[in-house]
Each structure stands twice: as structure tokens, then as C-alpha cells.
PDB file of C-alpha atoms in Angstrom:
ATOM      1  CA  MET A   1       6.839  11.745  35.590  1.00 41.00           C
ATOM      2  CA  ARG A   2       6.591  10.445  32.026  1.00 52.00           C
ATOM      3  CA  ASP A   3       9.639   9.890  29.858  1.00 59.00           C
ATOM      4  CA  VAL A   4      10.357  12.569  27.280  1.00 60.00           C
ATOM      5  CA  LYS A   5      11.041  10.781  23.998  1.00 70.00           C
ATOM      6  CA  ASP A   6      11.772  11.750  20.431  1.00 81.00           C
ATOM      7  CA  PRO A   7       8.387  12.445  18.730  1.00 83.00           C
ATOM      8  CA  GLU A   8       8.973   9.809  16.034  1.00 87.00           C
ATOM      9  CA  ILE A   9       9.868   7.175  18.624  1.00 89.00           C
ATOM     10  CA  ARG A  10       6.776   8.020  20.647  1.00 92.00           C
ATOM     11  CA  LYS A  11       4.622   7.955  17.522  1.00 94.00           C
ATOM     12  CA  ALA A  12       5.950   4.513  16.597  1.00 94.00           C
ATOM     13  CA  GLU A  13       5.240   3.257  20.126  1.00 95.00           C
ATOM     14  CA  ILE A  14       1.647   4.461  19.922  1.00 96.00           C
ATOM     15  CA  MET A  15       1.216   2.704  16.577  1.00 95.00           C
ATOM     16  CA  GLU A  16       2.655  -0.533  17.977  1.00 94.00           C
ATOM     17  CA  ALA A  17       0.368  -0.358  21.016  1.00 96.00           C
ATOM     18  CA  ALA A  18      -2.647   0.294  18.803  1.00 95.00           C
ATOM     19  CA  LEU A  19      -1.810  -2.559  16.418  1.00 93.00           C
ATOM     20  CA  HIS A  20      -1.443  -4.951  19.345  1.00 93.00           C
ATOM     21  CA  LEU A  21      -4.885  -3.947  20.599  1.00 94.00           C
ATOM     22  CA  PHE A  22      -6.471  -4.041  17.137  1.00 92.00           C
ATOM     23  CA  VAL A  23      -5.246  -7.623  16.750  1.00 88.00           C
ATOM     24  CA  LYS A  24      -6.169  -8.728  20.283  1.00 90.00           C
ATOM     25  CA  LYS A  25      -9.488  -6.922  20.862  1.00 90.00           C
ATOM     26  CA  GLY A  26     -10.536  -6.060  17.335  1.00 89.00           C
ATOM     27  CA  PHE A  27     -10.494  -2.614  15.764  1.00 91.00           C
ATOM     28  CA  LEU A  28     -14.106  -1.772  16.563  1.00 91.00           C
ATOM     29  CA  LYS A  29     -13.799  -2.748  20.242  1.00 93.00           C
ATOM     30  CA  THR A  30     -10.537  -0.879  20.808  1.00 95.00           C
ATOM     31  CA  THR A  31     -10.999   2.598  22.287  1.00 96.00           C
ATOM     32  CA  THR A  32      -8.600   5.505  22.367  1.00 96.00           C
ATOM     33  CA  GLN A  33      -8.450   5.030  26.147  1.00 96.00           C
ATOM     34  CA  ASP A  34      -7.255   1.459  25.576  1.00 97.00           C
ATOM     35  CA  ILE A  35      -4.451   2.795  23.387  1.00 97.00           C
ATOM     36  CA  ILE A  36      -3.553   5.481  25.939  1.00 96.00           C
ATOM     37  CA  ASP A  37      -3.329   2.866  28.688  1.00 96.00           C
ATOM     38  CA  LYS A  38      -1.352   0.412  26.571  1.00 96.00           C
ATOM     39  CA  ALA A  39       1.156   3.056  25.440  1.00 95.00           C
ATOM     40  CA  ASN A  40       1.273   4.618  28.925  1.00 93.00           C
ATOM     41  CA  ILE A  41       0.749   8.139  27.628  1.00 93.00           C
ATOM     42  CA  SER A  42      -1.561  11.054  28.288  1.00 93.00           C
ATOM     43  CA  ARG A  43      -4.642  11.727  26.165  1.00 94.00           C
ATOM     44  CA  GLY A  44      -3.076  15.000  25.075  1.00 95.00           C
ATOM     45  CA  LEU A  45       0.008  13.203  23.788  1.00 94.00           C
ATOM     46  CA  LEU A  46      -2.112  10.763  21.794  1.00 95.00           C
ATOM     47  CA  TYR A  47      -4.015  13.605  20.164  1.00 94.00           C
ATOM     48  CA  TYR A  48      -0.776  15.458  19.493  1.00 94.00           C
ATOM     49  CA  HIS A  49       0.220  12.643  17.141  1.00 95.00           C
ATOM     50  CA  PHE A  50      -3.150  11.289  15.961  1.00 96.00           C
ATOM     51  CA  LYS A  51      -6.628  12.772  15.915  1.00 93.00           C
ATOM     52  CA  ASP A  52      -8.304   9.365  16.410  1.00 94.00           C
ATOM     53  CA  LYS A  53      -7.766   5.622  16.071  1.00 94.00           C
ATOM     54  CA  GLU A  54      -8.668   5.768  12.370  1.00 93.00           C
ATOM     55  CA  ALA A  55      -5.677   8.059  11.841  1.00 95.00           C
ATOM     56  CA  ILE A  56      -3.467   5.509  13.599  1.00 96.00           C
ATOM     57  CA  LEU A  57      -4.791   2.796  11.294  1.00 94.00           C
ATOM     58  CA  TYR A  58      -4.042   4.935   8.242  1.00 94.00           C
ATOM     59  CA  HIS A  59      -0.445   5.443   9.364  1.00 94.00           C
ATOM     60  CA  LEU A  60      -0.095   1.716  10.044  1.00 94.00           C
ATOM     61  CA  VAL A  61      -1.184   0.968   6.484  1.00 92.00           C
ATOM     62  CA  GLU A  62       1.315   3.533   5.215  1.00 93.00           C
ATOM     63  CA  ARG A  63       4.098   1.993   7.280  1.00 92.00           C
ATOM     64  CA  TYR A  64       3.418  -1.526   6.051  1.00 89.00           C
ATOM     65  CA  SER A  65       3.340  -0.326   2.440  1.00 91.00           C
ATOM     66  CA  GLU A  66       6.730   1.433   2.679  1.00 93.00           C
ATOM     67  CA  PRO A  67       8.855  -1.657   1.833  1.00 91.00           C
ATOM     68  CA  MET A  68       6.811  -2.289  -1.307  1.00 92.00           C
ATOM     69  CA  VAL A  69       6.988   1.362  -2.408  1.00 95.00           C
ATOM     70  CA  GLY A  70      10.728   1.380  -1.728  1.00 96.00           C
ATOM     71  CA  GLN A  71      11.187  -1.763  -3.811  1.00 96.00           C
ATOM     72  CA  LEU A  72       9.161  -0.277  -6.661  1.00 97.00           C
ATOM     73  CA  TYR A  73      11.321   2.851  -6.562  1.00 98.00           C
ATOM     74  CA  LYS A  74      14.453   0.691  -6.889  1.00 98.00           C
ATOM     75  CA  VAL A  75      12.896  -1.243  -9.769  1.00 98.00           C
ATOM     76  CA  THR A  76      11.868   1.939 -11.581  1.00 98.00           C
ATOM     77  CA  TYR A  77      15.246   3.654 -11.418  1.00 98.00           C
ATOM     78  CA  SER A  78      17.470   0.589 -11.729  1.00 97.00           C
ATOM     79  CA  ASP A  79      19.837   0.024 -14.640  1.00 97.00           C
ATOM     80  CA  THR A  80      17.740  -2.626 -16.398  1.00 97.00           C
ATOM     81  CA  SER A  81      15.551  -2.812 -19.502  1.00 97.00           C
ATOM     82  CA  ALA A  82      11.993  -1.494 -19.490  1.00 97.00           C
ATOM     83  CA  ILE A  83      10.559  -4.961 -20.107  1.00 96.00           C
ATOM     84  CA  GLU A  84      12.470  -6.386 -17.151  1.00 97.00           C
ATOM     85  CA  LYS A  85      11.261  -3.471 -15.036  1.00 97.00           C
ATOM     86  CA  ILE A  86       7.632  -4.195 -15.911  1.00 97.00           C
ATOM     87  CA  ARG A  87       8.051  -7.810 -14.831  1.00 96.00           C
ATOM     88  CA  SER A  88       9.751  -6.794 -11.576  1.00 97.00           C
ATOM     89  CA  PHE A  89       7.190  -4.028 -11.004  1.00 96.00           C
ATOM     90  CA  ILE A  90       4.279  -6.465 -10.971  1.00 95.00           C
ATOM     91  CA  GLN A  91       6.202  -9.016  -8.913  1.00 94.00           C
ATOM     92  CA  ALA A  92       7.033  -6.411  -6.268  1.00 93.00           C
ATOM     93  CA  THR A  93       3.349  -5.560  -5.756  1.00 91.00           C
ATOM     94  CA  LEU A  94       2.354  -9.142  -4.968  1.00 86.00           C
ATOM     95  CA  ILE A  95       2.076 -10.178  -1.344  1.00 70.00           C
ATOM     96  CA  THR A  96       2.703 -13.907  -1.446  1.00 66.00           C
ATOM     97  CA  PRO A  97       1.877 -16.169   1.528  1.00 60.00           C
ATOM     98  CA  ASP A  98       5.563 -16.338   2.507  1.00 64.00           C
ATOM     99  CA  LYS A  99       5.720 -12.532   2.695  1.00 65.00           C
ATOM    100  CA  ALA A 100       2.541 -12.097   4.744  1.00 67.00           C
ATOM    101  CA  THR A 101       3.256 -11.684   8.448  1.00 76.00           C
ATOM    102  CA  VAL A 102       0.689 -12.179  11.206  1.00 76.00           C
ATOM    103  CA  ASP A 103       0.470  -8.400  11.649  1.00 76.00           C
ATOM    104  CA  MET A 104      -0.035  -7.858   7.918  1.00 77.00           C
ATOM    105  CA  ILE A 105      -2.849 -10.429   7.799  1.00 78.00           C
ATOM    106  CA  ALA A 106      -4.501  -8.856  10.835  1.00 79.00           C
ATOM    107  CA  LEU A 107      -4.125  -5.380   9.380  1.00 82.00           C
ATOM    108  CA  GLN A 108      -5.684  -6.530   6.115  1.00 82.00           C
ATOM    109  CA  SER A 109      -8.727  -7.869   7.952  1.00 84.00           C
ATOM    110  CA  ILE A 110      -9.101  -4.515   9.708  1.00 86.00           C
ATOM    111  CA  ILE A 111      -8.916  -2.402   6.569  1.00 84.00           C
ATOM    112  CA  ASP A 112     -11.399  -4.724   4.878  1.00 81.00           C
ATOM    113  CA  LEU A 113     -14.064  -3.596   7.356  1.00 84.00           C
ATOM    114  CA  GLU A 114     -16.820  -1.570   5.695  1.00 83.00           C
ATOM    115  CA  GLN A 115     -16.294   1.217   8.264  1.00 84.00           C
ATOM    116  CA  ASN A 116     -12.731   1.695   7.015  1.00 86.00           C
ATOM    117  CA  ARG A 117     -13.437   1.823   3.298  1.00 85.00           C
ATOM    118  CA  TYR A 118     -13.020   5.573   3.154  1.00 87.00           C
ATOM    119  CA  LEU A 119      -9.564   5.284   4.737  1.00 87.00           C
ATOM    120  CA  MET A 120      -8.471   2.775   2.130  1.00 87.00           C
ATOM    121  CA  ASP A 121      -9.916   4.953  -0.602  1.00 90.00           C
ATOM    122  CA  ARG A 122      -7.794   7.864   0.641  1.00 91.00           C
ATOM    123  CA  PHE A 123      -4.708   5.666   0.864  1.00 92.00           C
ATOM    124  CA  ALA A 124      -5.345   4.124  -2.554  1.00 93.00           C
ATOM    125  CA  HIS A 125      -5.418   7.557  -4.199  1.00 95.00           C
ATOM    126  CA  LYS A 126      -2.130   8.489  -2.554  1.00 95.00           C
ATOM    127  CA  ILE A 127      -0.362   5.262  -3.514  1.00 96.00           C
ATOM    128  CA  SER A 128      -1.793   5.410  -7.039  1.00 97.00           C
ATOM    129  CA  GLU A 129      -0.257   8.837  -7.574  1.00 97.00           C
ATOM    130  CA  ILE A 130       3.184   7.562  -6.549  1.00 97.00           C
ATOM    131  CA  LEU A 131       2.983   4.384  -8.642  1.00 97.00           C
ATOM    132  CA  THR A 132       1.685   6.288 -11.676  1.00 98.00           C
ATOM    133  CA  THR A 133       4.878   8.354 -11.624  1.00 98.00           C
ATOM    134  CA  TYR A 134       6.964   5.174 -11.530  1.00 98.00           C
ATOM    135  CA  LEU A 135       5.054   3.412 -14.304  1.00 98.00           C
ATOM    136  CA  THR A 136       5.174   6.523 -16.490  1.00 98.00           C
ATOM    137  CA  HIS A 137       8.958   6.541 -16.165  1.00 98.00           C
ATOM    138  CA  ILE A 138       9.177   2.876 -17.179  1.00 98.00           C
ATOM    139  CA  MET A 139       6.850   3.427 -20.138  1.00 97.00           C
ATOM    140  CA  GLU A 140       8.899   6.372 -21.360  1.00 98.00           C
ATOM    141  CA  GLN A 141      12.060   4.312 -21.043  1.00 97.00           C
ATOM    142  CA  GLY A 142      10.424   1.519 -23.050  1.00 97.00           C
ATOM    143  CA  MET A 143       9.438   3.982 -25.756  1.00 96.00           C
ATOM    144  CA  SER A 144      12.994   5.316 -25.962  1.00 96.00           C
ATOM    145  CA  GLU A 145      14.209   1.714 -26.244  1.00 96.00           C
ATOM    146  CA  GLY A 146      11.702   1.108 -29.014  1.00 95.00           C
ATOM    147  CA  VAL A 147       9.950  -1.761 -27.233  1.00 95.00           C
ATOM    148  CA  PHE A 148       6.774   0.026 -26.052  1.00 96.00           C
ATOM    149  CA  HIS A 149       4.321   2.081 -28.085  1.00 95.00           C
ATOM    150  CA  VAL A 150       2.102   4.242 -25.860  1.00 96.00           C
ATOM    151  CA  PRO A 151       0.831   7.583 -27.282  1.00 93.00           C
ATOM    152  CA  GLN A 152       0.057   9.154 -23.867  1.00 96.00           C
ATOM    153  CA  PRO A 153       2.272   7.408 -21.277  1.00 97.00           C
ATOM    154  CA  LYS A 154       1.317   9.499 -18.228  1.00 97.00           C
ATOM    155  CA  GLU A 155      -2.420   9.300 -18.813  1.00 98.00           C
ATOM    156  CA  THR A 156      -2.239   5.612 -19.729  1.00 98.00           C
ATOM    157  CA  ALA A 157      -0.185   4.862 -16.614  1.00 98.00           C
ATOM    158  CA  SER A 158      -2.831   6.598 -14.503  1.00 98.00           C
ATOM    159  CA  PHE A 159      -5.583   4.358 -15.902  1.00 97.00           C
ATOM    160  CA  LEU A 160      -3.488   1.219 -15.478  1.00 97.00           C
ATOM    161  CA  ILE A 161      -2.362   1.955 -11.930  1.00 97.00           C
ATOM    162  CA  ASN A 162      -5.712   3.164 -10.622  1.00 96.00           C
ATOM    163  CA  GLY A 163      -7.382   0.082 -12.048  1.00 95.00           C
ATOM    164  CA  TYR A 164      -4.727  -2.174 -10.538  1.00 95.00           C
ATOM    165  CA  VAL A 165      -4.819  -0.583  -7.092  1.00 94.00           C
ATOM    166  CA  PHE A 166      -8.583  -0.309  -6.702  1.00 92.00           C
ATOM    167  CA  VAL A 167      -9.357  -3.742  -8.149  1.00 93.00           C
ATOM    168  CA  SER A 168      -6.711  -5.218  -5.827  1.00 89.00           C
ATOM    169  CA  ILE A 169      -8.522  -3.664  -2.875  1.00 85.00           C
ATOM    170  CA  ASP A 170     -11.927  -4.868  -4.063  1.00 86.00           C
ATOM    171  CA  THR A 171     -10.663  -8.424  -4.570  1.00 88.00           C
ATOM    172  CA  SER A 172      -8.541  -8.623  -1.395  1.00 82.00           C
ATOM    173  CA  THR A 173     -10.990 -10.975   0.337  1.00 81.00           C
ATOM    174  CA  LEU A 174     -11.256 -13.411  -2.573  1.00 87.00           C
ATOM    175  CA  PRO A 175      -9.567 -16.839  -2.517  1.00 89.00           C
ATOM    176  CA  ASN A 176      -6.080 -16.908  -4.061  1.00 86.00           C
ATOM    177  CA  ASP A 177      -7.212 -18.800  -7.162  1.00 90.00           C
ATOM    178  CA  LYS A 178      -9.759 -16.077  -7.903  1.00 93.00           C
ATOM    179  CA  LYS A 179      -7.160 -13.357  -7.336  1.00 90.00           C
ATOM    180  CA  LEU A 180      -4.860 -15.067  -9.836  1.00 92.00           C
ATOM    181  CA  LEU A 181      -7.521 -14.724 -12.524  1.00 95.00           C
ATOM    182  CA  TYR A 182      -7.563 -10.954 -12.027  1.00 95.00           C
ATOM    183  CA  LEU A 183      -3.769 -10.865 -12.064  1.00 94.00           C
ATOM    184  CA  GLU A 184      -3.610 -12.769 -15.356  1.00 95.00           C
ATOM    185  CA  ALA A 185      -6.237 -10.460 -16.839  1.00 96.00           C
ATOM    186  CA  TYR A 186      -4.176  -7.448 -15.764  1.00 96.00           C
ATOM    187  CA  LYS A 187      -0.986  -8.847 -17.260  1.00 95.00           C
ATOM    188  CA  ASN A 188      -2.774  -9.393 -20.563  1.00 94.00           C
ATOM    189  CA  LEU A 189      -4.199  -5.868 -20.455  1.00 95.00           C
ATOM    190  CA  LEU A 190      -0.777  -4.437 -19.655  1.00 96.00           C
ATOM    191  CA  GLU A 191       0.914  -6.257 -22.541  1.00 94.00           C
ATOM    192  CA  GLN A 192      -1.712  -5.112 -25.026  1.00 94.00           C
ATOM    193  CA  THR A 193      -1.661  -1.515 -23.781  1.00 96.00           C
ATOM    194  CA  LEU A 194       2.130  -1.246 -23.918  1.00 96.00           C
ATOM    195  CA  GLY A 195       2.188  -2.569 -27.465  1.00 93.00           C
ATOM    196  CA  ALA A 196       5.295  -4.569 -26.657  1.00 87.00           C
ATOM    197  CA  LYS A 197       7.018  -6.268 -29.585  1.00 80.00           C
ATOM    198  CA  THR A 198       7.962  -9.226 -27.385  1.00 84.00           C
ATOM    199  CA  LYS A 199       5.965 -11.126 -24.782  1.00 89.00           C
ATOM    200  CA  ILE A 200       6.457  -9.652 -21.308  1.00 93.00           C
ATOM    201  CA  PHE A 201       4.948 -12.280 -19.024  1.00 92.00           C
TER     202      PHE A 201
END
């Protein structure tokens, strides 16, 4: 008889089992039966939580993005100046080598597969919507402080965030020195768009 566990605990266990297999066997070679065997669950229980292995991958990406989103929330609603928030906002989105775990690197290689592009597109739209709300708030704060000049903050934030998110995905496989060029270009674009009276970066 199988253990009866809290649904969220069971869901997390399935995700952990799947990630282990994705890393060990490769995403394309891992089957739902492999995940069922690894997690020691029934097929019905797997499908209760996830419709397929692509859905598991999507939730893994969401889970690994939660710390960054949480940090951005803290930055956005902290008691600091808008300019300082912009600096911290960009810094919080960067995954530096010291922050990248083995699982994160493996997960990145999986989502870079052409077969998973549509999943990342779906995730990118969701994350862009959240980050647009945060950046809009910072812009409006900067305008009230008299340091930013943006006629349509919400719409401008949408352009800036969508560009940042989707270009980051498209350049994820580039060498770090190439990625830095895109980052510098974005910082310059951000400064010009905000119309800041003082240099931000």
C-alpha cells in the first residue's frame, strides 16, 4: 500500500524525481514511466499532478525562478530610492557563475532544446507580466521623486521587460563575454528611456 502524502509534498517529490532523470538520462530519453518508477507512484497519481513531462519541466522552471522573483519583489517595494531600485533590479536578474547550481545549469540546457521553446515562450510571457508590474512601480516612484521622465510608464515598462526577458532567453547559450555586450546595451537603453538626470549604472 502506497503512502498517502500531502499533495504538495507528493508534487515536489515527482518534480525532484523527474529532474534527477532529466539530468541523468536527458530530457528526451526520459519517459513518464521512468518518472513513475523513480517516484514510486501510480500512473494515475502522476497524471493527477501533471499532464506530461513537459508540464513537470514547466513547473521546475517556475520553481527555480521563484527566488529571483521574490528578490525582485523585495527590491520593488523596499524603502530605497528609485535609482537604487533600478540598479538592484538588474543585479537581481543576473545569474552569475557563483549562483548557478548544477541543477540550474542542467535545467538551462534542457529548456534550451528546440522542442521546449514553446514552454519557455509561455513562461517568458508569464514572468514578463509580473516584472512589468514591478518596473512600472519603480518608474512611477522615480517620476514622483523627479528623477525619471517617462510619459507612459506602464507601456514603456512592458517594452523594456519583454525585450529584456526574450533577448535573455535568445542569448542564453552565448559565451559570457557576448552576454555582457547585450547587458551593457540594455543598461544604456534603460538609462536613456528613463530620462534619468544622473547616471544609473
